[in-house]
Amino acid sequence: MDRSFGKSGRRFLLWIDAVGGFWVCLDDTVVLGQPDPAAKVDIPILGDLSTQHARIRRDAEGYMIEGLRETRVNGRRAEPWALLGHGATIALGETVRLLFRRPLVLSATARLDFLSRHRTQPSSDAVLLMAEACVLGPRPTSHVVCRDWPCEVVLYRHEGELFCRVANVGNSPGEPPGLPTEAVFEIDGQKHRQRGQIHPNAHVVGEGFSLCLEEI
């Protein structure tokens, strides 16, 4: 099995203990639609959708969505494109509803939350459209908020590969985050100080946190 995230179009499931599961897309352009093994669907959603229902694209200016089938943004049709701003609601067909967010102003990584009962296949709690970095931690502006963590974990891309960086941000649960300090953690049982490269199906664990990546 290829143990690299270097190829275009990589996707994986990010499982965070006691927090949830997240569908992560690394490509700049992703297609949303009904699950179909014969079609290229980056974000397969179990719902009343076409196989390729909409396309989201990220560039230097931000995010846009193209409605390949009936798609609305904040109640208005995407004909053919519509800009996606923080807090925008996306309606795919008659029933699927999503919330588009960019929690960190200086980060191009975005998040899609389900407003309707629908989920991806396999199931996940939300979709992360990962640009250069994705922040997991106790701060309310993290891409994934992990309230009880004593540290901040950053997944980031470098020269086509995926890395993990960990920094402590508080002395104990309940305290406000302080200045980041170097942290020791493990990737598949191997110790790292502050940062290390991760691969498909890696397990990352440190003091107060645990997560794993599952290749789709």
PDB file of N, CA and C in Angstrom, residues 167-204:
ATOM      1  N   ALA A 167       1.972  21.151  20.220  1.00  0.00           N
ATOM      2  CA  ALA A 167       2.476  22.119  21.190  1.00  0.00           C
ATOM      3  C   ALA A 167       1.514  22.205  22.358  1.00  0.00           C
ATOM      4  N   ASN A 168       2.026  22.179  23.580  1.00  0.00           N
ATOM      5  CA  ASN A 168       1.184  22.372  24.765  1.00  0.00           C
ATOM      6  C   ASN A 168       0.714  23.820  24.813  1.00  0.00           C
ATOM      7  N   VAL A 169      -0.558  24.023  25.215  1.00  0.00           N
ATOM      8  CA  VAL A 169      -1.097  25.382  25.229  1.00  0.00           C
ATOM      9  C   VAL A 169      -1.703  25.760  26.575  1.00  0.00           C
ATOM     10  N   GLY A 170      -1.614  24.906  27.581  1.00  0.00           N
ATOM     11  CA  GLY A 170      -2.157  25.229  28.900  1.00  0.00           C
ATOM     12  C   GLY A 170      -1.553  24.312  29.937  1.00  0.00           C
ATOM     13  N   ASN A 171      -1.636  24.691  31.198  1.00  0.00           N
ATOM     14  CA  ASN A 171      -1.031  23.884  32.252  1.00  0.00           C
ATOM     15  C   ASN A 171      -1.945  22.777  32.748  1.00  0.00           C
ATOM     16  N   SER A 172      -3.265  23.010  32.680  1.00  0.00           N
ATOM     17  CA  SER A 172      -4.215  22.015  33.162  1.00  0.00           C
ATOM     18  C   SER A 172      -5.576  22.308  32.564  1.00  0.00           C
ATOM     19  N   PRO A 173      -6.470  21.307  32.546  1.00  0.00           N
ATOM     20  CA  PRO A 173      -7.814  21.529  32.000  1.00  0.00           C
ATOM     21  C   PRO A 173      -8.523  22.680  32.698  1.00  0.00           C
ATOM     22  N   GLY A 174      -9.157  23.529  31.931  1.00  0.00           N
ATOM     23  CA  GLY A 174      -9.893  24.650  32.493  1.00  0.00           C
ATOM     24  C   GLY A 174      -9.120  25.941  32.484  1.00  0.00           C
ATOM     25  N   GLU A 175      -7.798  25.858  32.369  1.00  0.00           N
ATOM     26  CA  GLU A 175      -6.995  27.071  32.302  1.00  0.00           C
ATOM     27  C   GLU A 175      -7.020  27.637  30.891  1.00  0.00           C
ATOM     28  N   PRO A 176      -6.946  28.957  30.739  1.00  0.00           N
ATOM     29  CA  PRO A 176      -6.881  29.531  29.391  1.00  0.00           C
ATOM     30  C   PRO A 176      -5.581  29.131  28.721  1.00  0.00           C
ATOM     31  N   PRO A 177      -5.603  28.925  27.390  1.00  0.00           N
ATOM     32  CA  PRO A 177      -4.374  28.556  26.677  1.00  0.00           C
ATOM     33  C   PRO A 177      -3.273  29.580  26.893  1.00  0.00           C
ATOM     34  N   GLY A 178      -2.070  29.104  27.108  1.00  0.00           N
ATOM     35  CA  GLY A 178      -0.926  29.978  27.276  1.00  0.00           C
ATOM     36  C   GLY A 178      -0.026  29.933  26.058  1.00  0.00           C
ATOM     37  N   LEU A 179       1.221  30.275  26.246  1.00  0.00           N
ATOM     38  CA  LEU A 179       2.166  30.244  25.134  1.00  0.00           C
ATOM     39  C   LEU A 179       2.502  28.793  24.787  1.00  0.00           C
ATOM     40  N   PRO A 180       2.529  28.438  23.494  1.00  0.00           N
ATOM     41  CA  PRO A 180       2.848  27.066  23.102  1.00  0.00           C
ATOM     42  C   PRO A 180       4.232  26.650  23.584  1.00  0.00           C
ATOM     43  N   THR A 181       4.360  25.419  24.081  1.00  0.00           N
ATOM     44  CA  THR A 181       5.647  24.859  24.466  1.00  0.00           C
ATOM     45  C   THR A 181       5.822  23.516  23.770  1.00  0.00           C
ATOM     46  N   GLU A 182       7.054  23.128  23.579  1.00  0.00           N
ATOM     47  CA  GLU A 182       7.363  21.893  22.864  1.00  0.00           C
ATOM     48  C   GLU A 182       6.734  20.687  23.552  1.00  0.00           C
ATOM     49  N   ALA A 183       6.221  19.740  22.764  1.00  0.00           N
ATOM     50  CA  ALA A 183       5.573  18.562  23.320  1.00  0.00           C
ATOM     51  C   ALA A 183       6.154  17.297  22.705  1.00  0.00           C
ATOM     52  N   VAL A 184       6.124  16.204  23.480  1.00  0.00           N
ATOM     53  CA  VAL A 184       6.555  14.898  23.008  1.00  0.00           C
ATOM     54  C   VAL A 184       5.316  14.057  22.736  1.00  0.00           C
ATOM     55  N   PHE A 185       5.295  13.354  21.591  1.00  0.00           N
ATOM     56  CA  PHE A 185       4.164  12.507  21.252  1.00  0.00           C
ATOM     57  C   PHE A 185       4.671  11.317  20.447  1.00  0.00           C
ATOM     58  N   GLU A 186       3.780  10.380  20.129  1.00  0.00           N
ATOM     59  CA  GLU A 186       4.167   9.189  19.402  1.00  0.00           C
ATOM     60  C   GLU A 186       3.354   9.031  18.124  1.00  0.00           C
ATOM     61  N   ILE A 187       4.023   8.565  17.079  1.00  0.00           N
ATOM     62  CA  ILE A 187       3.357   8.170  15.832  1.00  0.00           C
ATOM     63  C   ILE A 187       3.656   6.690  15.635  1.00  0.00           C
ATOM     64  N   ASP A 188       2.612   5.861  15.749  1.00  0.00           N
ATOM     65  CA  ASP A 188       2.770   4.405  15.643  1.00  0.00           C
ATOM     66  C   ASP A 188       3.858   3.883  16.577  1.00  0.00           C
ATOM     67  N   GLY A 189       3.866   4.406  17.803  1.00  0.00           N
ATOM     68  CA  GLY A 189       4.799   3.928  18.817  1.00  0.00           C
ATOM     69  C   GLY A 189       6.173   4.555  18.789  1.00  0.00           C
ATOM     70  N   GLN A 190       6.462   5.365  17.795  1.00  0.00           N
ATOM     71  CA  GLN A 190       7.774   6.016  17.699  1.00  0.00           C
ATOM     72  C   GLN A 190       7.683   7.440  18.235  1.00  0.00           C
ATOM     73  N   LYS A 191       8.562   7.776  19.154  1.00  0.00           N
ATOM     74  CA  LYS A 191       8.512   9.080  19.798  1.00  0.00           C
ATOM     75  C   LYS A 191       9.016  10.187  18.879  1.00  0.00           C
ATOM     76  N   HIS A 192       8.339  11.342  18.994  1.00  0.00           N
ATOM     77  CA  HIS A 192       8.728  12.543  18.251  1.00  0.00           C
ATOM     78  C   HIS A 192       8.678  13.731  19.197  1.00  0.00           C
ATOM     79  N   ARG A 193       9.510  14.688  18.958  1.00  0.00           N
ATOM     80  CA  ARG A 193       9.496  15.921  19.746  1.00  0.00           C
ATOM     81  C   ARG A 193       9.018  17.054  18.855  1.00  0.00           C
ATOM     82  N   GLN A 194       7.836  17.535  19.146  1.00  0.00           N
ATOM     83  CA  GLN A 194       7.205  18.684  18.493  1.00  0.00           C
ATOM     84  C   GLN A 194       6.610  18.375  17.123  1.00  0.00           C
ATOM     85  N   ARG A 195       7.319  17.649  16.227  1.00  0.00           N
ATOM     86  CA  ARG A 195       6.767  17.391  14.895  1.00  0.00           C
ATOM     87  C   ARG A 195       7.246  16.053  14.343  1.00  0.00           C
ATOM     88  N   GLY A 196       6.473  15.517  13.367  1.00  0.00           N
ATOM     89  CA  GLY A 196       6.843  14.261  12.731  1.00  0.00           C
ATOM     90  C   GLY A 196       5.976  14.014  11.522  1.00  0.00           C
ATOM     91  N   GLN A 197       6.466  13.217  10.577  1.00  0.00           N
ATOM     92  CA  GLN A 197       5.707  12.915   9.366  1.00  0.00           C
ATOM     93  C   GLN A 197       4.681  11.829   9.656  1.00  0.00           C
ATOM     94  N   ILE A 198       3.488  11.970   9.063  1.00  0.00           N
ATOM     95  CA  ILE A 198       2.449  10.965   9.232  1.00  0.00           C
ATOM     96  C   ILE A 198       2.064  10.395   7.870  1.00  0.00           C
ATOM     97  N   HIS A 199       1.470   9.219   7.888  1.00  0.00           N
ATOM     98  CA  HIS A 199       1.160   8.490   6.678  1.00  0.00           C
ATOM     99  C   HIS A 199      -0.241   7.911   6.790  1.00  0.00           C
ATOM    100  N   PRO A 200      -0.790   7.385   5.700  1.00  0.00           N
ATOM    101  CA  PRO A 200      -2.107   6.759   5.781  1.00  0.00           C
ATOM    102  C   PRO A 200      -2.143   5.678   6.855  1.00  0.00           C
ATOM    103  N   ASN A 201      -3.217   5.689   7.647  1.00  0.00           N
ATOM    104  CA  ASN A 201      -3.453   4.705   8.704  1.00  0.00           C
ATOM    105  C   ASN A 201      -2.529   4.875   9.915  1.00  0.00           C
ATOM    106  N   ALA A 202      -1.965   6.065  10.097  1.00  0.00           N
ATOM    107  CA  ALA A 202      -1.109   6.331  11.251  1.00  0.00           C
ATOM    108  C   ALA A 202      -1.954   6.540  12.512  1.00  0.00           C
ATOM    109  N   HIS A 203      -1.365   6.211  13.664  1.00  0.00           N
ATOM    110  CA  HIS A 203      -1.978   6.448  14.969  1.00  0.00           C
ATOM    111  C   HIS A 203      -1.082   7.416  15.726  1.00  0.00           C
ATOM    112  N   VAL A 204      -1.640   8.538  16.125  1.00  0.00           N
ATOM    113  CA  VAL A 204      -0.885   9.589  16.809  1.00  0.00           C
ATOM    114  C   VAL A 204      -1.430   9.728  18.221  1.00  0.00           C
TER     115      VAL A 204
END
